[in-house]
Amino acid sequence: MTHSPGLPRALLEAGINGMRKVAAPSGERRPVILVRSSPWKAGSEQTPWHDVFDMDNGHVRYFGDHKATTTVEPGKTIGNAALLDAFVGHQGHTPEERAGAVPLLLFRAVSRSGKVKGHVEFCGLGIIERAERLVQWGGSDHTTFTNYVYDIALLDLTDEDDKVSWEWIDSRRNTDLCDAETLALAPRAWREWVKNGSSELPRLRRRVARAKVTKVPEQRPKPGTSEAKDLELIYKYFDGRKHDFEAVASAVAARVLRGAGKSYVEGWLTQRSGDGGADFVGRLDIGSGLAGTSLVVLGQAKCVRLDHVVSADQIARVVARLRRGWIGVYVTTGAYSVPAQTEMVEDQYPIVLVNGLDLARELRSMARDDHGGDLEACIEHILRVRETAVTNRRPEEILLE
C-alpha cells in the first residue's frame, strides 16, 4: 500500500515515524509522519502512557516518545521533535504556510487470530490541534518524567471512502513539485483546511454521525423526474385531508420494515385528536418462541410541503413518546434536516426516517406490484382497506394481538 518505486520504504516500526525531509521548490518539506499506537503495550515500562483513539468524534490524544530512561530533553527525542515541528506547520496563519504542513497518518495495532503483534489498522489523517508538556509517572523505578501529549483532529475522509491516496504522499516526496502542486492529490478536507485554516476544523473533523447523514437535496426527487411527479401527486392528493395520509404512511412503514427482512404486523391508526404524538401503531416481531421478542412501533405521519424540512425538535417529540422496547417511524413528504439526523445518530434514537423521495419510490413500487402501475389507484386501495382501522387503543395493546 505504501510502496514507492525507487524511493526508500515507509517505516512503521517506531511509534512516531517521520519521513526524511526533501528539498522542494517551496522550501524544505517533510512528506508525512506515520504515527503508530500499540494499545496492548499501554501502561508497561516500555510504553507507560495510554493513547486515546476516539474514532467516532475524530479525536486522538497521543503521547510522545520521551520516557523515564531517556537522557535527552523531552522535546529533543526523535518522535517529539518531529511532532513539535509538525505542530508549528499545523498552526500556520496563511494558506501558503499550511500547504507545506506535514500530514499525520495514524495507525493502531489490532489483534488478529489471538495475536496482538503484526497487524495495524489505518485510523485516519490528522492535524495537531494542541501540544502540551506534562509530567508522567512510570518506569522501572516508578519515578516521574516529563513528556509531551498531542491532541490530534482526525479529518473527514467520507469523500475518499475513508482512504488516503499514497500518490499524494509520493507527490510530497517529489523534489520537483512545490507545495501547492501536491495539493491536487490531497483529500478534500485537507485542501479545505489549507485554504481556510483551523477555524474550519469543527466542520472538517471526522464524525461517524456525519457519514450516516443524508443531505437535504439528496432526500428530494430531482426536478422533472417521474419520482418528482409521483411525490407531487401524493402531496396534492392529500392536500386538505392530511389525516388520510396516515394510512398511506402506515402502509409504507410496513413495506420498509418488511423489506429489511423483519416480520411486521400493521396495527391501527390513532384518532385525530389526543393521539399523543403518534399517528399509527404496529408491531415488529424478531425471532420466534423463546428466541424471539416483539417491539411496539409508534409511527408519525406528516404530509407537508415538498420543500419543508423536519427539524430535530419534531423528531425529538416522537422519541419522547417511546418506551423501552419501542421504536419509532417517521414518514413525511418533506426532508429531514442535517442537525435532526445528526442528533438521531449521536443519541442513538431508535427511529426510522422515511423522506419524500423514499415515500414516492415505495408507493410507486406498491403500485407496480398490485395496481398495474396506477399510483392513484394504489393510494385509494390503501385508504379503503384502512378506513375502519382507527381507534384510541393504547400502543402496548398491539403486543397482545
Tab-separated table of C-alpha atoms in Angstrom:
chain	number	residue	atom	x	y	z
A	1	MET	CA	0.000	0.000	0.000
A	2	THR	CA	2.888	2.360	0.700
A	3	HIS	CA	5.316	1.109	-1.943
A	4	SER	CA	7.054	3.907	-3.872
A	5	PRO	CA	9.264	2.591	-6.712
A	6	GLY	CA	12.792	3.935	-6.484
A	7	LEU	CA	12.261	5.526	-3.053
A	8	PRO	CA	13.068	4.261	0.467
A	9	ARG	CA	10.172	2.373	2.016
A	10	ALA	CA	7.897	3.951	4.580
A	11	LEU	CA	8.588	2.794	8.139
A	12	LEU	CA	6.120	1.968	10.905
A	13	GLU	CA	8.380	0.204	13.394
A	14	ALA	CA	8.502	3.057	15.906
A	15	GLY	CA	5.611	4.951	17.465
A	16	ILE	CA	6.430	8.169	15.587
A	17	ASN	CA	7.970	7.680	12.129
A	18	GLY	CA	8.902	10.952	10.458
A	19	MET	CA	9.801	10.502	6.780
A	20	ARG	CA	13.021	12.234	5.738
A	21	LYS	CA	12.567	15.839	4.579
A	22	VAL	CA	13.084	16.755	0.927
A	23	ALA	CA	14.272	19.977	-0.688
A	24	ALA	CA	11.294	21.221	-2.722
A	25	PRO	CA	10.898	24.434	-4.759
A	26	SER	CA	8.786	25.905	-1.919
A	27	GLY	CA	11.408	25.009	0.683
A	28	GLU	CA	12.247	22.036	2.867
A	29	ARG	CA	9.249	19.701	3.253
A	30	ARG	CA	8.589	16.539	5.282
A	31	PRO	CA	6.323	14.279	3.175
A	32	VAL	CA	4.491	12.562	6.050
A	33	ILE	CA	4.682	11.366	9.652
A	34	LEU	CA	3.351	7.866	10.280
A	35	VAL	CA	2.083	7.523	13.855
A	36	ARG	CA	1.527	4.137	15.428
A	37	SER	CA	-0.144	3.249	18.724
A	38	SER	CA	0.089	-0.165	20.399
A	39	PRO	CA	-2.732	-0.417	22.966
A	40	TRP	CA	-1.536	-3.789	24.201
A	41	LYS	CA	1.657	-2.116	25.479
A	42	ALA	CA	-0.153	0.686	27.342
A	43	GLY	CA	0.902	1.041	30.974
A	44	SER	CA	4.021	-1.073	30.547
A	45	GLU	CA	7.550	0.005	31.384
A	46	GLN	CA	8.254	0.309	27.666
A	47	THR	CA	5.065	2.323	26.999
A	48	PRO	CA	3.870	3.913	30.275
A	49	TRP	CA	1.208	6.086	28.615
A	50	HIS	CA	-2.323	5.363	27.381
A	51	ASP	CA	-3.160	6.797	23.956
A	52	VAL	CA	-6.839	7.601	23.326
A	53	PHE	CA	-8.435	6.992	19.930
A	54	ASP	CA	-11.978	8.424	19.796
A	55	MET	CA	-12.720	7.491	16.207
A	56	ASP	CA	-16.420	8.378	16.367
A	57	ASN	CA	-15.680	12.005	17.204
A	58	GLY	CA	-12.443	12.416	15.263
A	59	HIS	CA	-10.068	12.938	18.194
A	60	VAL	CA	-6.804	11.241	19.147
A	61	ARG	CA	-4.761	12.008	22.271
A	62	TYR	CA	-1.285	10.704	21.570
A	63	PHE	CA	1.711	10.671	23.929
A	64	GLY	CA	5.214	11.446	22.722
A	65	ASP	CA	8.268	9.189	22.919
A	66	HIS	CA	10.065	10.585	25.953
A	67	LYS	CA	10.428	8.009	28.763
A	68	ALA	CA	11.765	7.830	32.305
A	69	THR	CA	15.010	6.339	30.977
A	70	THR	CA	15.512	8.922	28.209
A	71	THR	CA	18.506	11.201	28.814
A	72	VAL	CA	17.848	13.962	26.242
A	73	GLU	CA	15.359	16.765	26.763
A	74	PRO	CA	11.677	15.840	26.198
A	75	GLY	CA	11.406	17.907	23.028
A	76	LYS	CA	14.648	16.553	21.556
A	77	THR	CA	13.682	12.872	21.188
A	78	ILE	CA	13.256	11.815	17.563
A	79	GLY	CA	9.470	11.464	17.748
A	80	ASN	CA	8.678	14.534	19.828
A	81	ALA	CA	10.982	16.674	17.713
A	82	ALA	CA	9.135	15.582	14.563
A	83	LEU	CA	5.671	16.185	16.032
A	84	LEU	CA	6.582	19.552	17.557
A	85	ASP	CA	7.952	20.613	14.196
A	86	ALA	CA	4.710	19.429	12.570
A	87	PHE	CA	2.692	21.352	15.162
A	88	VAL	CA	4.337	24.602	14.050
A	89	GLY	CA	3.200	23.955	10.476
A	90	HIS	CA	-0.294	22.999	11.621
A	91	GLN	CA	-0.599	26.405	13.291
A	92	GLY	CA	0.263	28.193	10.036
A	93	HIS	CA	-1.555	31.510	9.543
A	94	THR	CA	-1.638	31.557	5.736
A	95	PRO	CA	-2.618	29.026	3.066
A	96	GLU	CA	0.969	29.044	1.844
A	97	GLU	CA	2.263	28.068	5.299
A	98	ARG	CA	-0.370	25.350	5.702
A	99	ALA	CA	0.298	23.944	2.221
A	100	GLY	CA	3.755	22.916	3.436
A	101	ALA	CA	2.482	21.395	6.692
A	102	VAL	CA	3.173	17.698	7.173
A	103	PRO	CA	0.184	15.298	7.227
A	104	LEU	CA	-0.081	12.728	10.019
A	105	LEU	CA	-1.282	9.253	9.073
A	106	LEU	CA	-2.361	7.378	12.192
A	107	PHE	CA	-2.379	3.620	12.749
A	108	ARG	CA	-3.358	1.413	15.652
A	109	ALA	CA	-2.191	-2.132	16.426
A	110	VAL	CA	-5.046	-4.665	16.378
A	111	SER	CA	-5.334	-8.323	17.301
A	112	ARG	CA	-5.797	-10.986	14.645
A	113	SER	CA	-6.458	-14.651	15.429
A	114	GLY	CA	-5.466	-14.068	19.058
A	115	LYS	CA	-2.162	-12.422	18.135
A	116	VAL	CA	-1.528	-8.864	19.315
A	117	LYS	CA	1.556	-8.261	17.182
A	118	GLY	CA	1.975	-7.817	13.465
A	119	HIS	CA	-1.267	-6.143	12.404
A	120	VAL	CA	-2.306	-2.488	12.262
A	121	GLU	CA	-5.387	-0.652	11.043
A	122	PHE	CA	-5.427	2.757	9.403
A	123	CYS	CA	-7.191	5.268	11.683
A	124	GLY	CA	-7.107	8.417	9.607
A	125	LEU	CA	-5.446	11.654	8.573
A	126	GLY	CA	-4.609	14.016	11.420
A	127	ILE	CA	-3.743	17.616	12.261
A	128	ILE	CA	-2.258	18.554	15.654
A	129	GLU	CA	-4.539	20.979	17.489
A	130	ARG	CA	-2.598	21.204	20.762
A	131	ALA	CA	0.776	20.118	22.122
A	132	GLU	CA	1.123	20.042	25.907
A	133	ARG	CA	4.122	19.374	28.111
A	134	LEU	CA	3.199	17.250	31.126
A	135	VAL	CA	4.656	15.156	33.924
A	136	GLN	CA	4.067	11.396	33.834
A	137	TRP	CA	4.774	8.572	36.237
A	138	GLY	CA	6.335	5.265	35.267
A	139	GLY	CA	9.495	3.360	34.515
A	140	SER	CA	11.123	0.520	36.462
A	141	ASP	CA	11.883	2.905	39.340
A	142	HIS	CA	8.318	4.292	39.320
A	143	THR	CA	9.548	7.851	39.082
A	144	THR	CA	8.147	10.935	37.376
A	145	PHE	CA	9.351	12.158	33.989
A	146	THR	CA	8.414	14.876	31.522
A	147	ASN	CA	6.810	14.164	28.171
A	148	TYR	CA	4.570	15.761	25.530
A	149	VAL	CA	0.979	14.853	24.686
A	150	TYR	CA	-0.709	15.823	21.417
A	151	ASP	CA	-4.407	16.379	20.711
A	152	ILE	CA	-4.927	15.424	17.092
A	153	ALA	CA	-8.022	16.125	14.972
A	154	LEU	CA	-8.878	13.365	12.510
A	155	LEU	CA	-10.193	14.781	9.239
A	156	ASP	CA	-13.337	13.626	7.477
A	157	LEU	CA	-12.449	11.239	4.640
A	158	THR	CA	-16.013	10.394	3.611
A	159	ASP	CA	-15.435	11.637	0.050
A	160	GLU	CA	-12.451	9.288	-0.219
A	161	ASP	CA	-14.238	6.279	1.347
A	162	ASP	CA	-12.022	6.627	4.457
A	163	LYS	CA	-8.864	6.186	2.399
A	164	VAL	CA	-5.829	8.318	1.632
A	165	SER	CA	-4.130	8.010	-1.738
A	166	TRP	CA	-0.444	7.172	-1.314
A	167	GLU	CA	0.137	9.042	-4.582
A	168	TRP	CA	-0.405	12.209	-2.539
A	169	ILE	CA	2.481	11.248	-0.241
A	170	ASP	CA	4.619	10.367	-3.260
A	171	SER	CA	3.915	13.809	-4.717
A	172	ARG	CA	5.107	15.360	-1.455
A	173	ARG	CA	8.336	13.380	-1.829
A	174	ASN	CA	8.817	14.738	-5.361
A	175	THR	CA	11.524	17.421	-5.241
A	176	ASP	CA	10.233	18.962	-8.499
A	177	LEU	CA	6.789	19.846	-7.101
A	178	CYS	CA	6.038	22.897	-4.996
A	179	ASP	CA	3.693	22.641	-2.003
A	180	ALA	CA	0.665	23.982	-3.891
A	181	GLU	CA	1.096	21.414	-6.691
A	182	THR	CA	0.989	18.485	-4.267
A	183	LEU	CA	-2.495	19.512	-3.071
A	184	ALA	CA	-4.125	18.167	-6.228
A	185	LEU	CA	-3.958	14.628	-4.804
A	186	ALA	CA	-4.789	15.570	-1.202
A	187	PRO	CA	-8.140	14.616	0.404
A	188	ARG	CA	-10.874	17.256	0.166
A	189	ALA	CA	-10.838	18.020	3.907
A	190	TRP	CA	-7.066	18.621	3.859
A	191	ARG	CA	-7.387	21.018	0.909
A	192	GLU	CA	-10.162	22.940	2.672
A	193	TRP	CA	-8.097	23.142	5.854
A	194	VAL	CA	-5.134	24.504	3.868
A	195	LYS	CA	-7.403	27.104	2.270
A	196	ASN	CA	-9.361	28.228	5.345
A	197	GLY	CA	-7.316	27.278	8.411
A	198	SER	CA	-8.070	25.738	11.800
A	199	SER	CA	-11.351	27.621	12.220
A	200	GLU	CA	-12.770	25.050	9.792
A	201	LEU	CA	-11.722	22.022	11.850
A	202	PRO	CA	-15.109	21.607	13.618
A	203	ARG	CA	-16.714	21.196	10.191
A	204	LEU	CA	-13.905	19.102	8.711
A	205	ARG	CA	-13.444	16.781	11.692
A	206	ARG	CA	-14.271	13.119	11.219
A	207	ARG	CA	-17.667	12.289	12.692
A	208	VAL	CA	-19.237	8.860	12.343
A	209	ALA	CA	-22.651	10.529	12.554
A	210	ARG	CA	-21.820	12.638	9.507
A	211	ALA	CA	-21.233	9.518	7.424
A	212	LYS	CA	-24.767	8.373	8.229
A	213	VAL	CA	-26.392	11.686	7.360
A	214	THR	CA	-28.093	12.369	4.020
A	215	LYS	CA	-28.059	15.946	2.778
A	216	VAL	CA	-31.444	17.584	2.213
A	217	PRO	CA	-31.198	17.823	-1.636
A	218	GLU	CA	-30.440	14.097	-1.782
A	219	GLN	CA	-33.725	13.359	0.012
A	220	ARG	CA	-35.781	15.035	-2.703
A	221	PRO	CA	-36.515	13.832	-6.249
A	222	LYS	CA	-34.709	15.661	-8.999
A	223	PRO	CA	-36.998	18.116	-10.821
A	224	GLY	CA	-38.696	16.695	-13.881
A	225	THR	CA	-38.211	13.037	-12.933
A	226	SER	CA	-41.011	10.513	-12.578
A	227	GLU	CA	-40.325	10.430	-8.831
A	228	ALA	CA	-40.855	14.203	-8.613
A	229	LYS	CA	-44.187	13.843	-10.424
A	230	ASP	CA	-45.232	10.996	-8.121
A	231	LEU	CA	-44.409	12.978	-4.980
A	232	GLU	CA	-46.303	15.991	-6.323
A	233	LEU	CA	-49.342	13.765	-6.987
A	234	ILE	CA	-49.142	12.339	-3.441
A	235	TYR	CA	-48.963	15.785	-1.861
A	236	LYS	CA	-51.855	17.197	-3.916
A	237	TYR	CA	-53.994	14.101	-3.271
A	238	PHE	CA	-53.815	14.665	0.479
A	239	ASP	CA	-53.912	18.456	0.427
A	240	GLY	CA	-56.771	19.372	2.747
A	241	ARG	CA	-57.129	15.802	4.035
A	242	LYS	CA	-53.824	15.323	5.832
A	243	HIS	CA	-55.258	12.820	8.324
A	244	ASP	CA	-55.888	10.336	5.497
A	245	PHE	CA	-52.153	10.436	4.767
A	246	GLU	CA	-51.590	8.473	7.977
A	247	ALA	CA	-52.996	5.320	6.347
A	248	VAL	CA	-50.528	5.623	3.486
A	249	ALA	CA	-47.675	6.322	5.902
A	250	SER	CA	-48.596	3.193	7.880
A	251	ALA	CA	-48.616	1.060	4.708
A	252	VAL	CA	-45.253	2.460	3.575
A	253	ALA	CA	-43.712	1.912	7.038
A	254	ALA	CA	-44.880	-1.710	6.916
A	255	ARG	CA	-43.289	-2.181	3.498
A	256	VAL	CA	-39.996	-0.587	4.588
A	257	LEU	CA	-39.709	-2.712	7.734
A	258	ARG	CA	-40.688	-5.931	5.966
A	259	GLY	CA	-38.211	-5.112	3.228
A	260	ALA	CA	-35.479	-5.227	5.878
A	261	GLY	CA	-36.317	-8.904	6.408
A	262	LYS	CA	-38.349	-8.402	9.572
A	263	SER	CA	-41.834	-9.662	10.432
A	264	TYR	CA	-44.078	-6.623	10.755
A	265	VAL	CA	-47.725	-6.548	11.845
A	266	GLU	CA	-49.806	-3.477	11.000
A	267	GLY	CA	-51.912	-2.314	13.912
A	268	TRP	CA	-54.209	0.716	13.733
A	269	LEU	CA	-54.439	4.432	13.160
A	270	THR	CA	-54.945	6.750	16.123
A	271	GLN	CA	-57.824	9.174	16.443
A	272	ARG	CA	-57.402	12.675	15.074
A	273	SER	CA	-57.219	14.329	18.481
A	274	GLY	CA	-55.404	13.173	21.570
A	275	ASP	CA	-53.022	10.879	19.696
A	276	GLY	CA	-50.164	11.934	21.966
A	277	GLY	CA	-47.707	12.316	19.113
A	278	ALA	CA	-48.442	9.011	17.343
A	279	ASP	CA	-50.457	8.591	14.130
A	280	PHE	CA	-50.251	4.824	13.685
A	281	VAL	CA	-49.187	1.751	15.643
A	282	GLY	CA	-47.587	-1.513	14.555
A	283	ARG	CA	-45.511	-4.404	15.863
A	284	LEU	CA	-42.117	-5.708	14.821
A	285	ASP	CA	-41.516	-9.393	15.576
A	286	ILE	CA	-37.929	-10.622	15.807
A	287	GLY	CA	-37.099	-14.328	16.117
A	288	SER	CA	-39.601	-16.877	17.389
A	289	GLY	CA	-40.528	-18.719	20.583
A	290	LEU	CA	-38.139	-18.257	23.470
A	291	ALA	CA	-35.600	-16.877	20.991
A	292	GLY	CA	-37.924	-14.096	19.881
A	293	THR	CA	-39.262	-10.755	21.016
A	294	SER	CA	-41.721	-8.105	19.828
A	295	LEU	CA	-41.279	-4.338	19.627
A	296	VAL	CA	-44.020	-1.732	19.602
A	297	VAL	CA	-43.739	0.540	16.547
A	298	LEU	CA	-45.001	4.097	17.003
A	299	GLY	CA	-45.500	5.980	13.739
A	300	GLN	CA	-45.670	9.667	12.879
A	301	ALA	CA	-47.011	10.850	9.502
A	302	LYS	CA	-46.506	14.364	8.165
A	303	CYS	CA	-47.835	15.411	4.763
A	304	VAL	CA	-46.053	18.733	4.412
A	305	ARG	CA	-44.911	20.990	1.592
A	306	LEU	CA	-42.299	19.295	-0.539
A	307	ASP	CA	-39.735	21.954	0.391
A	308	HIS	CA	-40.395	21.525	4.122
A	309	VAL	CA	-37.543	20.322	6.355
A	310	VAL	CA	-38.319	18.316	9.507
A	311	SER	CA	-36.392	19.686	12.490
A	312	ALA	CA	-34.667	17.926	15.379
A	313	ASP	CA	-37.405	19.131	17.751
A	314	GLN	CA	-40.092	17.421	15.693
A	315	ILE	CA	-38.272	14.103	15.777
A	316	ALA	CA	-37.499	14.520	19.478
A	317	ARG	CA	-41.223	14.780	20.222
A	318	VAL	CA	-41.767	11.339	18.742
A	319	VAL	CA	-38.760	9.923	20.571
A	320	ALA	CA	-40.118	11.300	23.852
A	321	ARG	CA	-43.146	9.034	23.427
A	322	LEU	CA	-41.059	5.883	23.096
A	323	ARG	CA	-40.679	3.464	25.970
A	324	ARG	CA	-38.238	0.603	26.458
A	325	GLY	CA	-38.897	-1.964	23.741
A	326	TRP	CA	-40.490	0.585	21.378
A	327	ILE	CA	-39.162	2.048	18.142
A	328	GLY	CA	-40.385	4.965	16.046
A	329	VAL	CA	-41.100	5.501	12.353
A	330	TYR	CA	-41.394	8.997	10.879
A	331	VAL	CA	-42.870	9.282	7.360
A	332	THR	CA	-43.006	12.634	5.556
A	333	THR	CA	-43.380	14.127	2.100
A	334	GLY	CA	-40.572	16.538	3.017
A	335	ALA	CA	-36.956	16.006	4.094
A	336	TYR	CA	-35.010	15.769	7.372
A	337	SER	CA	-32.546	18.450	8.405
A	338	VAL	CA	-28.899	17.535	8.870
A	339	PRO	CA	-28.966	18.553	12.588
A	340	ALA	CA	-32.020	16.320	13.101
A	341	GLN	CA	-30.266	13.329	11.562
A	342	THR	CA	-27.023	14.028	13.411
A	343	GLU	CA	-28.807	14.197	16.756
A	344	MET	CA	-30.627	10.959	15.962
A	345	VAL	CA	-27.390	9.117	15.166
A	346	GLU	CA	-25.325	10.542	18.023
A	347	ASP	CA	-28.035	9.968	20.626
A	348	GLN	CA	-28.863	6.571	19.104
A	349	TYR	CA	-32.566	7.287	18.781
A	350	PRO	CA	-34.449	4.081	17.830
A	351	ILE	CA	-36.334	5.675	14.941
A	352	VAL	CA	-36.641	5.011	11.198
A	353	LEU	CA	-36.872	8.028	8.883
A	354	VAL	CA	-38.723	7.859	5.551
A	355	ASN	CA	-38.305	11.006	3.444
A	356	GLY	CA	-40.273	12.238	0.438
A	357	LEU	CA	-38.061	10.525	-2.132
A	358	ASP	CA	-38.282	7.165	-0.358
A	359	LEU	CA	-42.029	7.607	0.076
A	360	ALA	CA	-42.536	8.151	-3.653
A	361	ARG	CA	-40.367	5.155	-4.517
A	362	GLU	CA	-42.144	2.813	-2.110
A	363	LEU	CA	-45.627	3.817	-3.261
A	364	ARG	CA	-44.615	3.510	-6.915
A	365	SER	CA	-43.277	0.020	-6.192
A	366	MET	CA	-46.565	-0.913	-4.496
A	367	ALA	CA	-48.497	0.437	-7.490
A	368	ARG	CA	-46.441	-1.668	-9.914
A	369	ASP	CA	-46.867	-4.816	-7.804
A	370	ASP	CA	-50.629	-4.691	-7.279
A	371	HIS	CA	-52.283	-1.978	-9.376
A	372	GLY	CA	-50.725	-2.121	-12.812
A	373	GLY	CA	-48.612	0.931	-12.084
A	374	ASP	CA	-51.588	3.185	-11.275
A	375	LEU	CA	-50.342	5.232	-8.306
A	376	GLU	CA	-53.664	6.887	-7.544
A	377	ALA	CA	-55.471	3.533	-7.584
A	378	CYS	CA	-52.852	2.225	-5.138
A	379	ILE	CA	-53.489	5.124	-2.749
A	380	GLU	CA	-57.263	4.682	-2.949
A	381	HIS	CA	-56.925	0.961	-2.215
A	382	ILE	CA	-54.851	1.691	0.887
A	383	LEU	CA	-57.467	4.142	2.132
A	384	ARG	CA	-60.324	1.659	1.592
A	385	VAL	CA	-58.510	-1.076	3.494
A	386	ARG	CA	-57.592	1.209	6.379
A	387	GLU	CA	-60.694	3.376	6.684
A	388	THR	CA	-62.115	1.470	9.672
A	389	ALA	CA	-58.792	0.885	11.435
A	390	VAL	CA	-58.987	3.975	13.646
A	391	THR	CA	-59.036	3.566	17.422
A	392	ASN	CA	-57.944	5.118	20.682
A	393	ARG	CA	-56.365	1.922	21.972
A	394	ARG	CA	-53.086	2.168	23.848
A	395	PRO	CA	-49.993	1.317	21.764
A	396	GLU	CA	-48.849	-1.516	24.073
A	397	GLU	CA	-52.049	-3.429	23.302
A	398	ILE	CA	-50.522	-4.357	19.945
A	399	LEU	CA	-48.349	-6.871	21.858
A	400	LEU	CA	-51.485	-8.836	22.821
A	401	GLU	CA	-52.572	-9.477	19.251
